[in-house]
Amino acid sequence: MLVKAILICLLIFILFNLFRAIPVLLNGDRSVPLSRFLGRRVLFSVCIFVLLLLALSMGWITPNPRPY
């Protein structure tokens, strides 16, 4: 259950950074570089991927054997 909560928090943080990058992209305000927000999104996406692989290998979560 803790792994799922961490994954949800990371996904919310990724969406938060996406919405923080939108005004910078639309207004052209370059006081804060756009790469800061997009880099954070990529970093936390990689963290989610590693966490999923770790949780699968440790048996904390199990994949759905029949997805249909």
JSON list of C-alpha atoms in Angstrom, two decimals:
[
{"chain": "A", "resi": 1, "resn": "MET", "atom": "CA", "xyz": [0.00, 0.00, 0.00]},
{"chain": "A", "resi": 2, "resn": "LEU", "atom": "CA", "xyz": [2.89, 2.35, 0.75]},
{"chain": "A", "resi": 3, "resn": "VAL", "atom": "CA", "xyz": [4.38, 1.77, -2.71]},
{"chain": "A", "resi": 4, "resn": "LYS", "atom": "CA", "xyz": [1.10, 2.71, -4.36]},
{"chain": "A", "resi": 5, "resn": "ALA", "atom": "CA", "xyz": [0.84, 5.89, -2.28]},
{"chain": "A", "resi": 6, "resn": "ILE", "atom": "CA", "xyz": [4.39, 6.87, -3.24]},
{"chain": "A", "resi": 7, "resn": "LEU", "atom": "CA", "xyz": [3.62, 6.24, -6.92]},
{"chain": "A", "resi": 8, "resn": "ILE", "atom": "CA", "xyz": [0.50, 8.39, -6.76]},
{"chain": "A", "resi": 9, "resn": "CYS", "atom": "CA", "xyz": [2.40, 11.21, -5.04]},
{"chain": "A", "resi": 10, "resn": "LEU", "atom": "CA", "xyz": [5.11, 11.08, -7.71]},
{"chain": "A", "resi": 11, "resn": "LEU", "atom": "CA", "xyz": [2.50, 11.15, -10.49]},
{"chain": "A", "resi": 12, "resn": "ILE", "atom": "CA", "xyz": [0.82, 14.18, -8.90]},
{"chain": "A", "resi": 13, "resn": "PHE", "atom": "CA", "xyz": [4.21, 15.90, -8.66]},
{"chain": "A", "resi": 14, "resn": "ILE", "atom": "CA", "xyz": [4.83, 15.18, -12.35]},
{"chain": "A", "resi": 15, "resn": "LEU", "atom": "CA", "xyz": [1.48, 16.76, -13.26]},
{"chain": "A", "resi": 16, "resn": "PHE", "atom": "CA", "xyz": [2.23, 19.72, -10.99]},
{"chain": "A", "resi": 17, "resn": "ASN", "atom": "CA", "xyz": [5.50, 20.36, -12.85]},
{"chain": "A", "resi": 18, "resn": "LEU", "atom": "CA", "xyz": [3.69, 20.05, -16.17]},
{"chain": "A", "resi": 19, "resn": "PHE", "atom": "CA", "xyz": [1.23, 22.75, -15.18]},
{"chain": "A", "resi": 20, "resn": "ARG", "atom": "CA", "xyz": [4.02, 24.95, -13.82]},
{"chain": "A", "resi": 21, "resn": "ALA", "atom": "CA", "xyz": [5.75, 24.75, -17.21]},
{"chain": "A", "resi": 22, "resn": "ILE", "atom": "CA", "xyz": [2.69, 25.83, -19.19]},
{"chain": "A", "resi": 23, "resn": "PRO", "atom": "CA", "xyz": [2.84, 29.57, -18.28]},
{"chain": "A", "resi": 24, "resn": "VAL", "atom": "CA", "xyz": [6.57, 29.66, -18.97]},
{"chain": "A", "resi": 25, "resn": "LEU", "atom": "CA", "xyz": [5.95, 28.07, -22.35]},
{"chain": "A", "resi": 26, "resn": "LEU", "atom": "CA", "xyz": [3.00, 30.27, -23.32]},
{"chain": "A", "resi": 27, "resn": "ASN", "atom": "CA", "xyz": [4.22, 33.64, -22.00]},
{"chain": "A", "resi": 28, "resn": "GLY", "atom": "CA", "xyz": [7.80, 33.23, -23.05]},
{"chain": "A", "resi": 29, "resn": "ASP", "atom": "CA", "xyz": [8.93, 34.26, -19.56]},
{"chain": "A", "resi": 30, "resn": "ARG", "atom": "CA", "xyz": [12.54, 33.11, -19.44]},
{"chain": "A", "resi": 31, "resn": "SER", "atom": "CA", "xyz": [13.34, 34.13, -15.85]},
{"chain": "A", "resi": 32, "resn": "VAL", "atom": "CA", "xyz": [12.84, 30.48, -14.96]},
{"chain": "A", "resi": 33, "resn": "PRO", "atom": "CA", "xyz": [14.12, 28.07, -17.61]},
{"chain": "A", "resi": 34, "resn": "LEU", "atom": "CA", "xyz": [11.59, 25.68, -19.07]},
{"chain": "A", "resi": 35, "resn": "SER", "atom": "CA", "xyz": [14.10, 22.87, -18.81]},
{"chain": "A", "resi": 36, "resn": "ARG", "atom": "CA", "xyz": [13.87, 23.00, -15.00]},
{"chain": "A", "resi": 37, "resn": "PHE", "atom": "CA", "xyz": [10.25, 21.85, -14.98]},
{"chain": "A", "resi": 38, "resn": "LEU", "atom": "CA", "xyz": [10.63, 19.42, -17.84]},
{"chain": "A", "resi": 39, "resn": "GLY", "atom": "CA", "xyz": [13.80, 17.97, -16.34]},
{"chain": "A", "resi": 40, "resn": "ARG", "atom": "CA", "xyz": [12.00, 17.34, -13.08]},
{"chain": "A", "resi": 41, "resn": "ARG", "atom": "CA", "xyz": [9.25, 15.53, -14.97]},
{"chain": "A", "resi": 42, "resn": "VAL", "atom": "CA", "xyz": [11.78, 13.28, -16.65]},
{"chain": "A", "resi": 43, "resn": "LEU", "atom": "CA", "xyz": [13.63, 12.65, -13.39]},
{"chain": "A", "resi": 44, "resn": "PHE", "atom": "CA", "xyz": [10.50, 11.65, -11.51]},
{"chain": "A", "resi": 45, "resn": "SER", "atom": "CA", "xyz": [9.29, 9.52, -14.43]},
{"chain": "A", "resi": 46, "resn": "VAL", "atom": "CA", "xyz": [12.55, 7.58, -14.23]},
{"chain": "A", "resi": 47, "resn": "CYS", "atom": "CA", "xyz": [12.08, 7.29, -10.46]},
{"chain": "A", "resi": 48, "resn": "ILE", "atom": "CA", "xyz": [8.60, 5.85, -11.00]},
{"chain": "A", "resi": 49, "resn": "PHE", "atom": "CA", "xyz": [9.94, 3.35, -13.53]},
{"chain": "A", "resi": 50, "resn": "VAL", "atom": "CA", "xyz": [12.73, 2.22, -11.17]},
{"chain": "A", "resi": 51, "resn": "LEU", "atom": "CA", "xyz": [10.31, 2.01, -8.25]},
{"chain": "A", "resi": 52, "resn": "LEU", "atom": "CA", "xyz": [7.92, -0.13, -10.30]},
{"chain": "A", "resi": 53, "resn": "LEU", "atom": "CA", "xyz": [10.70, -2.47, -11.34]},
{"chain": "A", "resi": 54, "resn": "LEU", "atom": "CA", "xyz": [11.93, -2.73, -7.76]},
{"chain": "A", "resi": 55, "resn": "ALA", "atom": "CA", "xyz": [8.42, -3.37, -6.41]},
{"chain": "A", "resi": 56, "resn": "LEU", "atom": "CA", "xyz": [7.80, -6.06, -9.04]},
{"chain": "A", "resi": 57, "resn": "SER", "atom": "CA", "xyz": [11.09, -7.81, -8.33]},
{"chain": "A", "resi": 58, "resn": "MET", "atom": "CA", "xyz": [10.57, -7.70, -4.55]},
{"chain": "A", "resi": 59, "resn": "GLY", "atom": "CA", "xyz": [6.99, -8.97, -4.82]},
{"chain": "A", "resi": 60, "resn": "TRP", "atom": "CA", "xyz": [5.39, -5.89, -3.28]},
{"chain": "A", "resi": 61, "resn": "ILE", "atom": "CA", "xyz": [3.06, -5.56, -6.25]},
{"chain": "A", "resi": 62, "resn": "THR", "atom": "CA", "xyz": [1.95, -8.20, -8.75]},
{"chain": "A", "resi": 63, "resn": "PRO", "atom": "CA", "xyz": [1.10, -7.62, -12.39]},
{"chain": "A", "resi": 64, "resn": "ASN", "atom": "CA", "xyz": [-2.31, -8.52, -13.72]},
{"chain": "A", "resi": 65, "resn": "PRO", "atom": "CA", "xyz": [-1.89, -11.87, -15.51]},
{"chain": "A", "resi": 66, "resn": "ARG", "atom": "CA", "xyz": [-5.01, -11.42, -17.65]},
{"chain": "A", "resi": 67, "resn": "PRO", "atom": "CA", "xyz": [-5.51, -7.80, -18.68]},
{"chain": "A", "resi": 68, "resn": "TYR", "atom": "CA", "xyz": [-8.76, -8.47, -20.57]}
]
